[in-house]
CSV table of C-alpha atoms and ligand atoms in Angstrom, one decimal:
chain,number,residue,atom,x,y,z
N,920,UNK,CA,81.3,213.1,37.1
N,921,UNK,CA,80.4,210.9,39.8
N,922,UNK,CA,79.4,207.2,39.3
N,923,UNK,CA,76.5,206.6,41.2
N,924,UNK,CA,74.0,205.6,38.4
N,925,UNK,CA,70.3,205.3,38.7
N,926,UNK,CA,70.0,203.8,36.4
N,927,UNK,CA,71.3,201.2,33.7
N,928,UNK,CA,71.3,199.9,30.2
N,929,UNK,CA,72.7,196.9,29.1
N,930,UNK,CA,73.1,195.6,25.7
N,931,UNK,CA,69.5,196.2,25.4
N,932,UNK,CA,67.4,194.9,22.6
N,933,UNK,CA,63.6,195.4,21.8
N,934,UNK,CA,62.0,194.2,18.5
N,935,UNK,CA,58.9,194.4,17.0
N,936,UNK,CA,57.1,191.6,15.3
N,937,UNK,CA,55.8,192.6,11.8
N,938,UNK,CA,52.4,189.9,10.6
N,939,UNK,CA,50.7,189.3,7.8
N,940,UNK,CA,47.0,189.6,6.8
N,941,UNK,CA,47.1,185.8,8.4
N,942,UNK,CA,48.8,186.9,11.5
N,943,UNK,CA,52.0,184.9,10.8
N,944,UNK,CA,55.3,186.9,11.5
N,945,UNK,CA,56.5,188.5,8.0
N,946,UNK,CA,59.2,190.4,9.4
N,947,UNK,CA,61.5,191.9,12.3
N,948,UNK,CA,61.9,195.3,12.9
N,949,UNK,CA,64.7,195.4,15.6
N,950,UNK,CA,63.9,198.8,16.9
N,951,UNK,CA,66.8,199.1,19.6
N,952,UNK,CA,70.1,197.3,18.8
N,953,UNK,CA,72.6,196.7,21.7
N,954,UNK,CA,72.1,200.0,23.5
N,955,UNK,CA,73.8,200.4,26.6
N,956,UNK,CA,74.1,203.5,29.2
N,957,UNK,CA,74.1,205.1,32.2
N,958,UNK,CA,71.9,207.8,34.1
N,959,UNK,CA,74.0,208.9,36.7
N,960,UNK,CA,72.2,210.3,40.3
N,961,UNK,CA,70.8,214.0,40.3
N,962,UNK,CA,71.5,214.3,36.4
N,963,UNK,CA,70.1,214.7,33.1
N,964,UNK,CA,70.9,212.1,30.0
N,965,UNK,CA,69.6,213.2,26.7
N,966,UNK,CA,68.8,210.5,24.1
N,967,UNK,CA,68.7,212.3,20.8
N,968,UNK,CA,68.1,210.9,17.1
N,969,UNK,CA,65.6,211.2,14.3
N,970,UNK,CA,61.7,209.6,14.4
N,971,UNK,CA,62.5,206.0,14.0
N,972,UNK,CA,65.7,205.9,16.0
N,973,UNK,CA,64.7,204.1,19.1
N,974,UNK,CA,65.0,206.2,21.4
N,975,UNK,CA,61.3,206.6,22.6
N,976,UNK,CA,60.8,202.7,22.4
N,977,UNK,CA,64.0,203.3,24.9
N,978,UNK,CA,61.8,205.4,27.2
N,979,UNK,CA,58.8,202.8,27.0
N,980,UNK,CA,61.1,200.0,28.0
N,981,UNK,CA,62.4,201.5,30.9
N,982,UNK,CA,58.5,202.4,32.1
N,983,UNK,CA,58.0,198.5,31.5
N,984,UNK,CA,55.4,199.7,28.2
N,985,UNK,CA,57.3,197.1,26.0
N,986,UNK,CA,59.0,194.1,26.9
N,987,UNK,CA,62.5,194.2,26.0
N,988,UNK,CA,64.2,190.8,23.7
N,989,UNK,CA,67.2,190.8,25.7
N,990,UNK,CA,69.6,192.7,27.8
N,991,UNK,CA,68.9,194.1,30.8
N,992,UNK,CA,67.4,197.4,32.6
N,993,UNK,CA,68.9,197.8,35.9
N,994,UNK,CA,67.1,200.3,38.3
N,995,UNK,CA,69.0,201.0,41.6
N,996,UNK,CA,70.9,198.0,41.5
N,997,UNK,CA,67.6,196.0,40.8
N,998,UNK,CA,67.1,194.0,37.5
N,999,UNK,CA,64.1,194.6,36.2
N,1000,UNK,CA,63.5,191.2,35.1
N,1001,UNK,CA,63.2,190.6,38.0
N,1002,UNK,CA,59.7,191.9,38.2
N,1003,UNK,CA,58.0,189.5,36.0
N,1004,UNK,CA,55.3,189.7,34.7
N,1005,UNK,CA,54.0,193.1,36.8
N,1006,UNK,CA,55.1,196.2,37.7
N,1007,UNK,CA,55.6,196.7,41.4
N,1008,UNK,CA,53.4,200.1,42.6
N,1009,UNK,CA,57.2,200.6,44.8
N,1010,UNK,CA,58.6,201.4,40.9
N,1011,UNK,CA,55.9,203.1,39.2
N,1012,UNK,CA,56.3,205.4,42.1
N,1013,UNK,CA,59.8,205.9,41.4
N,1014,UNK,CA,60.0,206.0,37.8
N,1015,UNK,CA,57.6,208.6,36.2
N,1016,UNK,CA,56.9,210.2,32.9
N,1017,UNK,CA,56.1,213.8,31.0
N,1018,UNK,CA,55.1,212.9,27.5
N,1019,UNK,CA,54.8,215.2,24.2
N,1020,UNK,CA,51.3,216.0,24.2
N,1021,UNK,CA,49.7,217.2,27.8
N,1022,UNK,CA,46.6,217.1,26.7
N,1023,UNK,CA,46.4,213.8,25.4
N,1024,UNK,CA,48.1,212.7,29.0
N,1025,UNK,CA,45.6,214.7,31.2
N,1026,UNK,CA,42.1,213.3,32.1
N,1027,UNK,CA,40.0,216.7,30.4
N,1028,UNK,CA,36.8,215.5,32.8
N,1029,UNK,CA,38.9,215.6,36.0
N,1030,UNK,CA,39.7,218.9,37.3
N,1031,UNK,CA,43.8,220.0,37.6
N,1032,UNK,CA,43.2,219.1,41.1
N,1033,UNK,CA,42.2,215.7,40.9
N,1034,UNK,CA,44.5,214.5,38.7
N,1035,UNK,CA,47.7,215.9,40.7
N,1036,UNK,CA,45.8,214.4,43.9
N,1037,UNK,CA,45.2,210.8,42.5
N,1038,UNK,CA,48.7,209.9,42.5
N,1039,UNK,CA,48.8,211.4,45.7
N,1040,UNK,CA,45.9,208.8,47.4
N,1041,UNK,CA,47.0,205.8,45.1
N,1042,UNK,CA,50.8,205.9,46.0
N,1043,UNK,CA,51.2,208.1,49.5
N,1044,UNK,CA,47.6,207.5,50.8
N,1045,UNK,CA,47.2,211.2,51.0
N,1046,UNK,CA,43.2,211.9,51.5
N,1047,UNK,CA,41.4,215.3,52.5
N,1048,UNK,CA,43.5,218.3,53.8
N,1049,UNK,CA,46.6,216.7,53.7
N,1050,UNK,CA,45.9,215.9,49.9
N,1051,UNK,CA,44.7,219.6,49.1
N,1052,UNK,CA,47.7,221.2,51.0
N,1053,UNK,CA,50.5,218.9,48.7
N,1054,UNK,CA,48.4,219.8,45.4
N,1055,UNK,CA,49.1,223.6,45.9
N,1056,UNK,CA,52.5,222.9,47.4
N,1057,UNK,CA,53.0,221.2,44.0
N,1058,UNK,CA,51.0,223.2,41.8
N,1059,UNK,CA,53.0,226.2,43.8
N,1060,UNK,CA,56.1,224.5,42.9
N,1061,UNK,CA,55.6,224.6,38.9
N,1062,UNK,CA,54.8,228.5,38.7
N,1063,UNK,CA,50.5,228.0,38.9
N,1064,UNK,CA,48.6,229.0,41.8
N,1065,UNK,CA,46.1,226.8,44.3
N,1066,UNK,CA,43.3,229.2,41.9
N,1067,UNK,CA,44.5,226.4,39.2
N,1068,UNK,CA,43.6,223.7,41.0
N,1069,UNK,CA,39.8,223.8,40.2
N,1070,UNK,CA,40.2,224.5,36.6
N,1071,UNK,CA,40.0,221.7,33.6
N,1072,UNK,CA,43.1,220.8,31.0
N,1073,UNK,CA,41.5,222.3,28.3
N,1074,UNK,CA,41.4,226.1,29.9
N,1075,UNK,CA,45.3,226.0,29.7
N,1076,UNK,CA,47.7,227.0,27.4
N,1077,UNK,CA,50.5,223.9,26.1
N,1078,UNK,CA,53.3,225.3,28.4
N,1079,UNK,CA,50.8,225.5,31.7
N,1080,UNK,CA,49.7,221.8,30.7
N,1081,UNK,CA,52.9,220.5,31.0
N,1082,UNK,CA,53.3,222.3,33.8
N,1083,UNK,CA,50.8,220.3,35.2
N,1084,UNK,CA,52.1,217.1,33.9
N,1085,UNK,CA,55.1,217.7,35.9
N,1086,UNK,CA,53.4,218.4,38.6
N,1087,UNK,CA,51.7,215.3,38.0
N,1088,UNK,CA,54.9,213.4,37.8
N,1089,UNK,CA,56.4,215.3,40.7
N,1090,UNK,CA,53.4,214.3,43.0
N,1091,UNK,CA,55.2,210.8,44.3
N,1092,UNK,CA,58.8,211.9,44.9
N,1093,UNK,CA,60.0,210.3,42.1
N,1094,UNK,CA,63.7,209.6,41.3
N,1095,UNK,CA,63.8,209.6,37.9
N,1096,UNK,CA,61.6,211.4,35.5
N,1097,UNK,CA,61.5,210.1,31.3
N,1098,UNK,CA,60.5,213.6,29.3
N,1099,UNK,CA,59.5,212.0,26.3
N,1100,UNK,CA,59.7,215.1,24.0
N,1101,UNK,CA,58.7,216.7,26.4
N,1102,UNK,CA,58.8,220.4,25.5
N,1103,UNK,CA,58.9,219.2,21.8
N,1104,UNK,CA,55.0,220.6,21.2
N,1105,UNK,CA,56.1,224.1,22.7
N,1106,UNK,CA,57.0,227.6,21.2
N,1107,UNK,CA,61.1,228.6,21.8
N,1108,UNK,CA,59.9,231.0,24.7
N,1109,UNK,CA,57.7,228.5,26.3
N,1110,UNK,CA,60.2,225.5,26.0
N,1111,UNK,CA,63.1,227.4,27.5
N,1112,UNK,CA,60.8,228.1,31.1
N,1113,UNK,CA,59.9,224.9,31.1
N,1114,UNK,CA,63.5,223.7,30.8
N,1115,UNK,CA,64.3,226.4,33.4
N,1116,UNK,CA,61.4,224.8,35.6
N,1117,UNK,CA,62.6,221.1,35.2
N,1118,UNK,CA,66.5,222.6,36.3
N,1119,UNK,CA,65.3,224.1,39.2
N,1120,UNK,CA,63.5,221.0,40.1
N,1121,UNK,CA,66.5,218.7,39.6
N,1122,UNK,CA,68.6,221.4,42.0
N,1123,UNK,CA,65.7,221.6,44.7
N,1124,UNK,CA,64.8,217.8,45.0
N,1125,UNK,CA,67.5,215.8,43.5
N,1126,UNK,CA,66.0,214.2,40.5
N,1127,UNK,CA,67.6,212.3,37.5
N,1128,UNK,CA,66.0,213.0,34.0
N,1129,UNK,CA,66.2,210.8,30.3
N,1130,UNK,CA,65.6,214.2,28.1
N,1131,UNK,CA,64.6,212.6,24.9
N,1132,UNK,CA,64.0,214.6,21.9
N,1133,UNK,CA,64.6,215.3,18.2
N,1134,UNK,CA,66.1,218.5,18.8
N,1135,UNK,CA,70.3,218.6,19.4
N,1136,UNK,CA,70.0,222.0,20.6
N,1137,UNK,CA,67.2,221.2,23.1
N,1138,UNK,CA,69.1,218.2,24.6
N,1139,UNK,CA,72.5,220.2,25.3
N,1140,UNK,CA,70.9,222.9,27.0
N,1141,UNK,CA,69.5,220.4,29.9
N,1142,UNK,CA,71.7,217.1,29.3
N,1143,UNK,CA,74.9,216.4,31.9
N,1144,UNK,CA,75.4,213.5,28.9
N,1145,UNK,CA,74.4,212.6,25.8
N,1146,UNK,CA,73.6,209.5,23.7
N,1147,UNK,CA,73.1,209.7,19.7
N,1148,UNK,CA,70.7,207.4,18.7
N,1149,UNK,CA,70.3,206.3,14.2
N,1150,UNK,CA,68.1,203.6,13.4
N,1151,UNK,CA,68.4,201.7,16.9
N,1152,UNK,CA,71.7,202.1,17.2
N,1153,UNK,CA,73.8,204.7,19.1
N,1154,UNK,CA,76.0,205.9,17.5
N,1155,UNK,CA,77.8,208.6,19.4
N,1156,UNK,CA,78.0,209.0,23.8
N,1157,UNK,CA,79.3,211.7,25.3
N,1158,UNK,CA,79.1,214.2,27.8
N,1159,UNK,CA,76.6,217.4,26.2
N,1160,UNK,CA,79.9,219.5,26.2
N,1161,UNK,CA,82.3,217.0,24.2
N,1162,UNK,CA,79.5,216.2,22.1
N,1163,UNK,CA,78.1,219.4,20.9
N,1164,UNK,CA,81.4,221.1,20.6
N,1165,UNK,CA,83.7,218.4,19.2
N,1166,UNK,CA,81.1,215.9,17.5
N,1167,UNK,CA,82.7,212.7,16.2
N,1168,UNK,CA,80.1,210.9,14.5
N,1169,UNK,CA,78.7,212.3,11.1
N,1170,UNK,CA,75.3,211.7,12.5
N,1171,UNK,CA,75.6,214.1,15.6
N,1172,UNK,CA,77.4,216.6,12.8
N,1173,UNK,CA,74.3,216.6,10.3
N,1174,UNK,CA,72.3,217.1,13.3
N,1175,UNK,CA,73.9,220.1,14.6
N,1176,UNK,CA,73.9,220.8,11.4
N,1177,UNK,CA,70.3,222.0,11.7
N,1178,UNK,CA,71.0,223.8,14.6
N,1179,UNK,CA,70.0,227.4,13.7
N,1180,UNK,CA,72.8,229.9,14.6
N,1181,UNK,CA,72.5,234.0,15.6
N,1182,UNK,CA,75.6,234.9,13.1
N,1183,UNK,CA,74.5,235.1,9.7
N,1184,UNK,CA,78.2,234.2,8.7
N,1185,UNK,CA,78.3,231.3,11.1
N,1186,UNK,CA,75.1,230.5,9.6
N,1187,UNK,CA,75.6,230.3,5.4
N,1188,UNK,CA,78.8,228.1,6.2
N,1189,UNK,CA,76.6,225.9,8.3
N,1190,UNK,CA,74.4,226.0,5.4
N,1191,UNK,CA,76.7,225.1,3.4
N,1192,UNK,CA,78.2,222.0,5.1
N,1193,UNK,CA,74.7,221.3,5.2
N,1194,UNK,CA,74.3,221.0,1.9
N,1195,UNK,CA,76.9,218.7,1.8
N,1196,UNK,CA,76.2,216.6,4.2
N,1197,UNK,CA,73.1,215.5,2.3
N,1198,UNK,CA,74.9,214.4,-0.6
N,1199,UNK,CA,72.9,210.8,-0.6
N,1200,UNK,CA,74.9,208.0,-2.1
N,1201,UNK,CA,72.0,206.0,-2.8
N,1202,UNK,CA,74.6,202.9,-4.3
N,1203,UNK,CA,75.1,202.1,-0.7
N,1204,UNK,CA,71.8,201.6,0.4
N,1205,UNK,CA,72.0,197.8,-0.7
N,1206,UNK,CA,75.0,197.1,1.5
N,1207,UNK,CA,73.3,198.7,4.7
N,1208,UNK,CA,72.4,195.6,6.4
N,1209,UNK,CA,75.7,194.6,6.8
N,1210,UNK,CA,77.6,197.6,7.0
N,1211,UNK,CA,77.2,201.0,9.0
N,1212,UNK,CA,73.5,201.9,9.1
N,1213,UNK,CA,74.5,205.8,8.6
N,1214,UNK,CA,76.6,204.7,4.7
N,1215,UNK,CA,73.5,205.5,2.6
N,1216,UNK,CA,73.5,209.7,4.0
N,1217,UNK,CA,76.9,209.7,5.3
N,1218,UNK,CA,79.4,212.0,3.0
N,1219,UNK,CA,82.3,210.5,4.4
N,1220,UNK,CA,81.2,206.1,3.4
N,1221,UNK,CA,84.3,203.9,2.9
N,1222,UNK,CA,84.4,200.7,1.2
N,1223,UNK,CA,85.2,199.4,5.0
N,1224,UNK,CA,81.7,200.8,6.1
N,1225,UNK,CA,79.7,198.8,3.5
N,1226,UNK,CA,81.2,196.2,4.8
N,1227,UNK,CA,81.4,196.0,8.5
N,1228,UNK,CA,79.2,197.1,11.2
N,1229,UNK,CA,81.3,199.7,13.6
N,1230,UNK,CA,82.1,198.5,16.7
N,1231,UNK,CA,81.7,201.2,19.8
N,1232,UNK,CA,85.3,202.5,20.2
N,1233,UNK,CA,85.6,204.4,24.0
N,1234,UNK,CA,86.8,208.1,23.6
N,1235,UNK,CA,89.2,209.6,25.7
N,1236,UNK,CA,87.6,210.9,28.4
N,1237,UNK,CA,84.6,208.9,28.6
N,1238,UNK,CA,81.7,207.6,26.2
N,1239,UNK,CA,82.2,205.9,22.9
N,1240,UNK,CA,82.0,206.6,18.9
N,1241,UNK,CA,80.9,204.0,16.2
N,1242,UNK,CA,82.6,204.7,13.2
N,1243,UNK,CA,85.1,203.6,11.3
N,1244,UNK,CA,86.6,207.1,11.0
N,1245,UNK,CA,87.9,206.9,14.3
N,1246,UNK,CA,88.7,203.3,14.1
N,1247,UNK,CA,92.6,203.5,13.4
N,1248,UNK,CA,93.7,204.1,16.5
N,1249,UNK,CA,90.8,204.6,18.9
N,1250,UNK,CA,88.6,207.8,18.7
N,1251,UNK,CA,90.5,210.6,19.7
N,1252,UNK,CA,88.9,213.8,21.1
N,1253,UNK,CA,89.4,216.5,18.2
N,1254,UNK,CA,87.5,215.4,15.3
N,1255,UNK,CA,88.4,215.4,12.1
N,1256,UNK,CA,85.0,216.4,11.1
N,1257,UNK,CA,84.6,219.8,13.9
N,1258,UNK,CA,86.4,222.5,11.8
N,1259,UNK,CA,83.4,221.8,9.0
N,1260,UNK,CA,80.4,223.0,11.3
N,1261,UNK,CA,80.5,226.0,13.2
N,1262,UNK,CA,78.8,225.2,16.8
N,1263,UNK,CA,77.3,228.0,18.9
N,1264,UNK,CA,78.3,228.0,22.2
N,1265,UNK,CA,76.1,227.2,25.3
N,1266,UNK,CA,74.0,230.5,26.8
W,159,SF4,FE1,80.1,207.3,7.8
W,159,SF4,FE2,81.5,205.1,7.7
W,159,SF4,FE3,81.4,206.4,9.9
W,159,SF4,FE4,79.3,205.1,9.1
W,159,SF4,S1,81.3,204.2,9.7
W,159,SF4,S2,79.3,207.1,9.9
W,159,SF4,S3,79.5,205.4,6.8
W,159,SF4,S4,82.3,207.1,8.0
């Protein structure tokens, strides 16, 4: 793995403040706890966890959405904080987004054409022929035709509106590229080409990807690395490989846990463990806020994690665990949780 990184995480926090019918400040939800990482050049990180674990208030801090309470995002060598209190055009240009819903994203009274060509005029100052020739190039480039270009959003199917999302997001030449559940809206068949398409993209022109979605199995098939995110926290970082075939947290095991497997064997004992796994041991929910967030669902609590927050422990050969499982003596590569879940291998 090379260690050029686009980007950077450090310690970041982000709260939200929770207020009263009076508008004072009742309560704060800390929404992303000391999260740090690395996107490295010309690859893919998946952020993966629940709704509720951070990770898309992750994405929305890195687009400059939500202001983070400390720690710092650095983008090619360049603190963000830097910026103040605006965004410079030079990194909206470089840092662009695919979200969930298409639709929602794509102006419906502005034809396919115009809205790939606006970024176009706003950040290249591309106008007439020189405009129209890029939009087919582009539209060219995601599988749809220059015929596309005079049609509306809502003529398309979900897979062809993402399409033109990325297309969208491809316009300005951007470096990196957040897919915010990205191809989480999408039938198997359609998700898989438009995986397929964003690969291809990141062989032909070089750019890095933050995958983030709900889905384990989703994540590993694109992601050079991968981050576990519970309840703000991440938990587990690893590359996709390590992670998905030798798990160390119980988090990333309960959610490859719900990864559907082809062999109906494979599958009842991964039903099985399953089942297991969400044994709830509802006495520790009282001792969360000081101990490990995961204690209230996790079949493997201690007295140790009611107790004490994990600290992030580096695994042998790169990225790092939090739990006290692994605390002894460091984490250690072959986990004592791997021979309970059967994990398909990659296509
Ligand atoms: Fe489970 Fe304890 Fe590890 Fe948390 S620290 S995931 S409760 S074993």
């Amino acid at each position: 793995m090379s260690h050029d990184p686009i980007l950077s995480l450090d310690q970041l926090h982000v709260s939200f403040l929770k207020r009263d019918f009076l508008g004072r400040i009742s309560d704060t939800l800390h929404a992303v706890k000391d999260v740090s990482f690395e996107i490295e050049s010309h690859q893919t990180f998946g952020l993966v966890g629940e709704s509720g674990s951070g990770k898309s208030t992750i994405g929305k801090a890195i687009l400059r959405l939500l202001k983070p309470e400390r720690g710092k995002i650095i983008f090619d060598g360049e603190d963000l904080q830097s910026f103040g209190l605006f965004t410079p055009l030079s990194y909206r240009k470089q840092v662009q987004a695919v979200f969930q819903d298409p639709y929602s994203s794509l102006n419906p009274s502005h034809t396919v054409a115009n809205i790939i060509g606006e970024p176009l005029t706003r950040h290249l100052g591309l106008s007439g022929k020189a405009r129209q020739q890029r939009v087919i190039e582009l539209l060219e480039r995601v599988g749809l035709s220059a015929y596309h270009g005079g049609r509306y959003p809502i003529e398309f199917s979900g897979g062809q509106r993402q399409r033109i999302a990325i297309a969208r997001a491809l316009a300005v030449e951007p470096r990196l590229i957040i897919c915010d559940e990205a191809v989480s809206a999408l039938d198997v068949s359609t998700q898989a080409q438009v995986i397929n398409l964003l690969e291809s993209l990141q062989r032909d022109l070089a750019v890095s990807y933050l995958f983030i979605s709900h889905d384990l199995a989703v994540v590993r098939h694109i992601s050079h690395t991968i981050g576990v995110m519970y309840l703000g926290n991440m938990v587990e970082l690893g590359s996709a490989e390590r992670v998905y075939e030798r798990p160390l947290h119980p988090y990333t095991e309960m959610l490859l846990a719900s990864v559907p497997l082809a062999n109906p064997i494979e599958q009842q004992k991964r039903r099985m463990a399953r089942q297991q796994l969400r044994r709830v041991e509802t006495n520790a929910r009282k001792h969360v806020e000081r101990g490990c967030p995961f204690a209230p669902r996790c079949p493997y609590v201690m007295q140790v994690c009611l107790e004490q927050m994990p600290a992030p422990l580096a695994v042998e050969g790169g990225g790092m665990v939090r739990c006290h499982l692994h605390s002894a003596n460091g984490a250690e590569l072959t986990s004592p949780l791997e021979s309970r879940i059967p994990v398909p291998k990659k296509d």
